[in-house]
PDB file of C-alpha atoms in Angstrom:
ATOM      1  CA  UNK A  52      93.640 125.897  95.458  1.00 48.00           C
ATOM      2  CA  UNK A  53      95.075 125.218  98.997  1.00 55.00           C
ATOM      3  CA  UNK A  54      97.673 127.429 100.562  1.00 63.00           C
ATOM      4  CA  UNK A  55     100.022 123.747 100.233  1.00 72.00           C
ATOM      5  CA  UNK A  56     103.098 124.556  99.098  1.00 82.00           C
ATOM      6  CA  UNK A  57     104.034 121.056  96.874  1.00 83.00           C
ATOM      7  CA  UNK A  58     100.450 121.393  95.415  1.00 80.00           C
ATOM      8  CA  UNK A  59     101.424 125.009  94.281  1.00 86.00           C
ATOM      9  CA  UNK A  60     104.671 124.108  92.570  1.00 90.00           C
ATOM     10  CA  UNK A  61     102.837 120.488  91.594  1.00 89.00           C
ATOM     11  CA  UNK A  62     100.439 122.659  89.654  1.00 88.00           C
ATOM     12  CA  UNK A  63     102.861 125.627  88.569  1.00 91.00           C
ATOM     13  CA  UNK A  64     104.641 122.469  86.946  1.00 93.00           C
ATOM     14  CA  UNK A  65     101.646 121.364  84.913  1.00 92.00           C
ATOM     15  CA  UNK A  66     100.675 124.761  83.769  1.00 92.00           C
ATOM     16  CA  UNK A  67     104.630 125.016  82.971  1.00 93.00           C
ATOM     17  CA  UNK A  68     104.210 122.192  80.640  1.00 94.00           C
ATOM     18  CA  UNK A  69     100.591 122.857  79.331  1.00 92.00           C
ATOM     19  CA  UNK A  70      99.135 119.521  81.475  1.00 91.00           C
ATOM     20  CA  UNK A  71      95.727 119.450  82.227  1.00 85.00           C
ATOM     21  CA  UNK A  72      94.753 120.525  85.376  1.00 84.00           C
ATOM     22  CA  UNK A  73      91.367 118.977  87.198  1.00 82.00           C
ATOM     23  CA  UNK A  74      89.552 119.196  90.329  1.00 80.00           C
ATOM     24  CA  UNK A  75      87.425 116.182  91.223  1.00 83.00           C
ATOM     25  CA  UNK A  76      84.658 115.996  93.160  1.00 85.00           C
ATOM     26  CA  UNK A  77      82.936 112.804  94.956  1.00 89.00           C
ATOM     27  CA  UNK A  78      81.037 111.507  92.237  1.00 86.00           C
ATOM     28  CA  UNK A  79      83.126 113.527  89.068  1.00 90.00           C
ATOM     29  CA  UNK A  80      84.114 111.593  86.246  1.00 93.00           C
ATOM     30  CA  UNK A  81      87.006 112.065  83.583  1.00 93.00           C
ATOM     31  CA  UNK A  82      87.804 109.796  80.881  1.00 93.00           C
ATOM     32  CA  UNK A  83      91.289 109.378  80.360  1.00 91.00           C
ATOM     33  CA  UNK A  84      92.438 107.222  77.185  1.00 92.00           C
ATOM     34  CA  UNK A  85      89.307 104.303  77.310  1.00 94.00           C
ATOM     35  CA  UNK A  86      89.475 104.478  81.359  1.00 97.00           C
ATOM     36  CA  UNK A  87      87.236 106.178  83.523  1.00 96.00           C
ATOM     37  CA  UNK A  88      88.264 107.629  86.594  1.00 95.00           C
ATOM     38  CA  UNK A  89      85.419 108.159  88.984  1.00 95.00           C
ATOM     39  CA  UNK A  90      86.582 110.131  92.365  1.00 93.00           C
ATOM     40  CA  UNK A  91      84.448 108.752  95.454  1.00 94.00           C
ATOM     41  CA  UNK A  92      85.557 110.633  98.532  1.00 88.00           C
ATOM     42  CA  UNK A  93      86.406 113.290 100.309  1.00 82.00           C
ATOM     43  CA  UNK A  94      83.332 115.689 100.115  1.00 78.00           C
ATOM     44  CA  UNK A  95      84.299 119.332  99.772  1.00 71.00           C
ATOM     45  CA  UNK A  96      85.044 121.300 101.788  1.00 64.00           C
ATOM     46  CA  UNK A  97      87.340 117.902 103.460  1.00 56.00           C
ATOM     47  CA  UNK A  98      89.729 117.818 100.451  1.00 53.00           C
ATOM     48  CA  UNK A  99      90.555 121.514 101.310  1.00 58.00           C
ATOM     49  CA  UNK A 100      91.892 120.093 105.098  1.00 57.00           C
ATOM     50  CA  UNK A 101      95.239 121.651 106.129  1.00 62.00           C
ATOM     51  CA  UNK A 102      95.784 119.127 108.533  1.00 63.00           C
ATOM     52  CA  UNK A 103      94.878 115.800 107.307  1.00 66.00           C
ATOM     53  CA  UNK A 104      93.199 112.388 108.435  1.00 71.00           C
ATOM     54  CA  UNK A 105      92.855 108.928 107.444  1.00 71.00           C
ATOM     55  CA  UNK A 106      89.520 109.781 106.462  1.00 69.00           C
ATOM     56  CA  UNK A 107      90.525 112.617 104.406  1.00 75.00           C
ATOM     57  CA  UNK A 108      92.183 110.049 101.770  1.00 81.00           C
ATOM     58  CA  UNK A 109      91.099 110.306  97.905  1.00 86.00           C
ATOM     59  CA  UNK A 110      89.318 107.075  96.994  1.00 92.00           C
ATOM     60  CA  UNK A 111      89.340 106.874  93.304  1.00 96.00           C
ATOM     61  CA  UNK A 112      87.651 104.328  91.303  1.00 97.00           C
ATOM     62  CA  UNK A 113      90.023 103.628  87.976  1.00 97.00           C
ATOM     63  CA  UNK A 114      87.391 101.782  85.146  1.00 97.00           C
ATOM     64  CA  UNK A 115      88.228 100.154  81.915  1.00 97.00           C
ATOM     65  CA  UNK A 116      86.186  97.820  80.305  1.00 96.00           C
ATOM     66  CA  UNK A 117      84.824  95.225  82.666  1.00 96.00           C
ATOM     67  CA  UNK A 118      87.572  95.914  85.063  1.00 98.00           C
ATOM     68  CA  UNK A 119      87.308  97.955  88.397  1.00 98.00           C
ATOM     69  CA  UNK A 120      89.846  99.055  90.336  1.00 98.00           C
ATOM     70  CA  UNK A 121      89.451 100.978  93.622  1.00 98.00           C
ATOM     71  CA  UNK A 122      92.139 102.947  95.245  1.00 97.00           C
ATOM     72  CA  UNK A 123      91.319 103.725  98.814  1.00 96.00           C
ATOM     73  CA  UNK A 124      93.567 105.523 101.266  1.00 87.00           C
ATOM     74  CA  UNK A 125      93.849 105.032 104.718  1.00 87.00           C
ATOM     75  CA  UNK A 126      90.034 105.322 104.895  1.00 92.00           C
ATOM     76  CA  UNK A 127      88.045 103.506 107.953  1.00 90.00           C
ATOM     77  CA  UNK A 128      84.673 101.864 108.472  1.00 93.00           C
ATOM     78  CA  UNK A 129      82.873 105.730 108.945  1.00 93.00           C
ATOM     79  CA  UNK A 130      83.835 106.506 105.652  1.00 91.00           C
ATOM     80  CA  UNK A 131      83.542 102.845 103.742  1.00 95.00           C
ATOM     81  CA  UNK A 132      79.667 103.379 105.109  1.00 94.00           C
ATOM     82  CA  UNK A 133      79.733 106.496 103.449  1.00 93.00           C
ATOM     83  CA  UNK A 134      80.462 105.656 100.152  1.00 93.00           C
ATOM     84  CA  UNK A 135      80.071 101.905  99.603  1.00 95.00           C
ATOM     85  CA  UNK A 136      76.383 102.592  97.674  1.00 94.00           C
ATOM     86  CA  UNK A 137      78.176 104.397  95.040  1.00 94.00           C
ATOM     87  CA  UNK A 138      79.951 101.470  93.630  1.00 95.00           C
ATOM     88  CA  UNK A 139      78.019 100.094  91.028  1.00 94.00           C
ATOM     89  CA  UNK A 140      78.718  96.205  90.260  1.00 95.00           C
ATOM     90  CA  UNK A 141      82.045  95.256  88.118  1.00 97.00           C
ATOM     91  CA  UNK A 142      82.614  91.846  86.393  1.00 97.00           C
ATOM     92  CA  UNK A 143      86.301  92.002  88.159  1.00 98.00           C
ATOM     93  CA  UNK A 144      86.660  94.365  90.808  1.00 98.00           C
ATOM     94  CA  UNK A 145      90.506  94.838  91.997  1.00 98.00           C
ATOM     95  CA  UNK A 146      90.262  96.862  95.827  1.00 98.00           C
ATOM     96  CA  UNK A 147      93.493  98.669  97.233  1.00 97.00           C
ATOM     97  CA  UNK A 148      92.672  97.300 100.667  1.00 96.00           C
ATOM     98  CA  UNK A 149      92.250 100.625 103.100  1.00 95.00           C
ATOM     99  CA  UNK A 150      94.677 101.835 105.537  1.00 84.00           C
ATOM    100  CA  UNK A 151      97.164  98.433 105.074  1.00 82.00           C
ATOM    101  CA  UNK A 152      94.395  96.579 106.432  1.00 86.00           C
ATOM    102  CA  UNK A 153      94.004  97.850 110.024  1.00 90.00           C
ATOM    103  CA  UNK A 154      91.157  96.554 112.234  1.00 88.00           C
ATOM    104  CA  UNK A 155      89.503  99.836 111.512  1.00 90.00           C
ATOM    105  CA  UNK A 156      88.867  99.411 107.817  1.00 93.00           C
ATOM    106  CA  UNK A 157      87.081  96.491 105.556  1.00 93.00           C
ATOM    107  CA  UNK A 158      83.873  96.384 107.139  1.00 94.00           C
ATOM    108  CA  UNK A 159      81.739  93.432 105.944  1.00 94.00           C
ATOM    109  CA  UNK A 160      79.549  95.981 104.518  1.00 95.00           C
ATOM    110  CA  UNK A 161      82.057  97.708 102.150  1.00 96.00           C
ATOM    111  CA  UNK A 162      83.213  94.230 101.233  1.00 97.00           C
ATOM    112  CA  UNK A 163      79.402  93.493 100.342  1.00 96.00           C
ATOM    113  CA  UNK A 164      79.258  96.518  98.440  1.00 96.00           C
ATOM    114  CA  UNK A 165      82.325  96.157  96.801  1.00 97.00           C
ATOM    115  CA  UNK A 166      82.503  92.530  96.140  1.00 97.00           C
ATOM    116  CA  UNK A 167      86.192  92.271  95.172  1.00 98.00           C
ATOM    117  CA  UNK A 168      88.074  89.728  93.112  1.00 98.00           C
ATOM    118  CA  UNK A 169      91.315  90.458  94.352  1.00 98.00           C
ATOM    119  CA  UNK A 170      92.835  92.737  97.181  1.00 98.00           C
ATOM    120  CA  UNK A 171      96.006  93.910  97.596  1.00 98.00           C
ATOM    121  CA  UNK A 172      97.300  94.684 100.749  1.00 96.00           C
ATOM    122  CA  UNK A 173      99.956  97.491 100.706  1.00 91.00           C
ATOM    123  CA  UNK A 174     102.169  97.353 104.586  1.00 87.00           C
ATOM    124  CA  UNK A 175     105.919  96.857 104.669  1.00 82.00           C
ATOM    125  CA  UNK A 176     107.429  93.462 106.312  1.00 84.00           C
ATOM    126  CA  UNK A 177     107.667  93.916 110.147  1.00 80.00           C
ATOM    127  CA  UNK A 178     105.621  96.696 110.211  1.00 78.00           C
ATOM    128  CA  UNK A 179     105.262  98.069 113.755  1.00 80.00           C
ATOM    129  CA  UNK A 180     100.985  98.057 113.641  1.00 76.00           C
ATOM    130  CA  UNK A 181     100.695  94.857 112.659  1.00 71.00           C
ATOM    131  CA  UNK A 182      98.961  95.077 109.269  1.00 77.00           C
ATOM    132  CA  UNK A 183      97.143  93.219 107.818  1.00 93.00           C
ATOM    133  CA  UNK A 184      95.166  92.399 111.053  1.00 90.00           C
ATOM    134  CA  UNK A 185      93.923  88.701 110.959  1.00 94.00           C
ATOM    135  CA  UNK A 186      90.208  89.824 111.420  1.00 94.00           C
ATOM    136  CA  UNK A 187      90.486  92.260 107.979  1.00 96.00           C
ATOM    137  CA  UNK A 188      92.642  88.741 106.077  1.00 96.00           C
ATOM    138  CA  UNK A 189      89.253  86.731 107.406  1.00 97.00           C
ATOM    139  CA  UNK A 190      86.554  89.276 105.733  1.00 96.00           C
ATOM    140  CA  UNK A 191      88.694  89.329 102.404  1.00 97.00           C
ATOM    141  CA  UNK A 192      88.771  85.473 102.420  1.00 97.00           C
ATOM    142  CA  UNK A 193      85.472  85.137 103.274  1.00 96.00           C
ATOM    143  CA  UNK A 194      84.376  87.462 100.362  1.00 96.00           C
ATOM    144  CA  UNK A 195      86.314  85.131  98.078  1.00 97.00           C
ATOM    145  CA  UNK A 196      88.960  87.614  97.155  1.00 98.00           C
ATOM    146  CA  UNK A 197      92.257  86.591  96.241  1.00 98.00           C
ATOM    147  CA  UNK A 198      94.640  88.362  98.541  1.00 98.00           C
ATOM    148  CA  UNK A 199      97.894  89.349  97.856  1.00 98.00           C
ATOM    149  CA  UNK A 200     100.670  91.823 100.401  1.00 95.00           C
ATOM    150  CA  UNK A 201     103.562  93.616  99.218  1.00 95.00           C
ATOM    151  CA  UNK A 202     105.242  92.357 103.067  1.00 93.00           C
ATOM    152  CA  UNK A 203     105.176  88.478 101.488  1.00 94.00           C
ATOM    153  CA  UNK A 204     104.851  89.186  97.656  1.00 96.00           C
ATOM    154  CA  UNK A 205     106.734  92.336  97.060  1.00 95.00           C
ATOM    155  CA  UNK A 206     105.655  94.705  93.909  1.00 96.00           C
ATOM    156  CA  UNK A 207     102.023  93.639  92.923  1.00 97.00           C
ATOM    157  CA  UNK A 208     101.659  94.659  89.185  1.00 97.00           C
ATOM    158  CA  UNK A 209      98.261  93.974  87.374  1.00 97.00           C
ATOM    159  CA  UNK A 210      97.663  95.020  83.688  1.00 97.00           C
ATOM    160  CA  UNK A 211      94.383  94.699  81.487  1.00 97.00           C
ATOM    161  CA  UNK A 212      92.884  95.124  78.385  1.00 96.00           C
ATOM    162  CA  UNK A 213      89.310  95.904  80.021  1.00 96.00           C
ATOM    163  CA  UNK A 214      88.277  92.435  79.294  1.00 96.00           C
ATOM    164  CA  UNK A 215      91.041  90.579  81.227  1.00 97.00           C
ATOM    165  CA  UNK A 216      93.466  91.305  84.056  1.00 97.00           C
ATOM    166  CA  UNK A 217      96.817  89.690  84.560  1.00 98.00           C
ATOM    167  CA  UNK A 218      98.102  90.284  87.627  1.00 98.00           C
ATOM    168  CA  UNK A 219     101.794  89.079  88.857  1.00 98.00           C
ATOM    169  CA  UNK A 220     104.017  89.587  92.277  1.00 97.00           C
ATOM    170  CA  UNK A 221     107.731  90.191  92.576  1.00 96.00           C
ATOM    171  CA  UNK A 222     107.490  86.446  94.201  1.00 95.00           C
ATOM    172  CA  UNK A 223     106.197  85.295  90.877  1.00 96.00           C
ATOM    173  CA  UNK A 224     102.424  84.648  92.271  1.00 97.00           C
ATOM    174  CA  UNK A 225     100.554  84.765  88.859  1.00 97.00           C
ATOM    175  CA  UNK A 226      96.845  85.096  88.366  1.00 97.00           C
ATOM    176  CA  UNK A 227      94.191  85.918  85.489  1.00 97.00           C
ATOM    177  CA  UNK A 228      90.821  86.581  85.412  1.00 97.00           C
ATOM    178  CA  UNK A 229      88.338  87.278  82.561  1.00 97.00           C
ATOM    179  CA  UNK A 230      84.907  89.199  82.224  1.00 94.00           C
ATOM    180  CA  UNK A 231      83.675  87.023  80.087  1.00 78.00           C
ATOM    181  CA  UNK A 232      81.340  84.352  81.571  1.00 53.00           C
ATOM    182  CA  UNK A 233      81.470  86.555  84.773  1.00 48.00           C
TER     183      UNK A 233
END
């Protein structure tokens, strides 16, 4: 384990409390209660990294069902290239859009690859950088994905039953979408 202090007491907590304890891998899989969680990135020895980068961030991909979700850091275009052929298709793919959607992230080709239903944009109101950029709002759009951002929406909460997702904003933006006929 790294020499990080919170990740020491983190995991002198779970052995406290008998929790299972797991190191993933890019392309490691655990099933946890029906979902699969499938981790995509870093490579070893990167997740080891003392001093970390945007492209250091865990991408997970969370399955259930006929629902994808994929959780992706602060990750940029070197790494979306990286990984983007490991996604295999979803009938409804949710993405965590990368790095609050900077102009250095959501490549066309990771949106190809990824082909998502709905994004969600995590950056606060006012933010300083300027996220979402338009350019990264124009791919998303363009890929057909519904787009929702915690600076105009608030909390964005989604829940499914593997078959359908139900996804609704602090602002009350509502939407649903169902694998079947997908």
């Amino acid at each position: 384990m790294p020499p990080h202090r919170p990740m020491q007491e983190l995991r002198a907590q779970a052995t406290l409390h008998a929790t299972v304890w797991r190191t993933l891998q890019p392309g490691d899989k655990v099933s946890i209660g029906g979902v699969d969680v499938i981790a995509r990135h870093p490579p070893h020895p990167e997740w080891e990294r003392q001093r970390v980068r945007n492209n250091d961030s865990v991408v997970i991909e969370l399955r259930y069902g006929g629902v994808s979700v994929v959780l992706t850091g602060d990750i940029g275009r070197e790494v979306e290239r990286e990984i983007a052929a490991s996604f295999e298709k979803a009938p409804i793919r949710i993405v965590k859009v990368p790095h609050h959607g900077s102009a250095t992230s959501s490549s066309e080709m990771f949106l190809e690859a990824l082909r998502p239903d709905v994004a969600v944009i995590s950056a606060g109101r006012g933010n300083t950088f300027g996220h979402p950029v338009p350019a990264v709002l124009a791919r998303y759009r363009n890929a057909g994905a519904a787009i929702y951002r915690t600076d105009q929406d608030g909390a964005v909460m989604i829940e499914t039953d593997g078959e359908t997702m139900t996804l609704k904003t602090f602002t009350d933006r509502r939407l649903t979408l169902r694998t079947a006929g997908r």
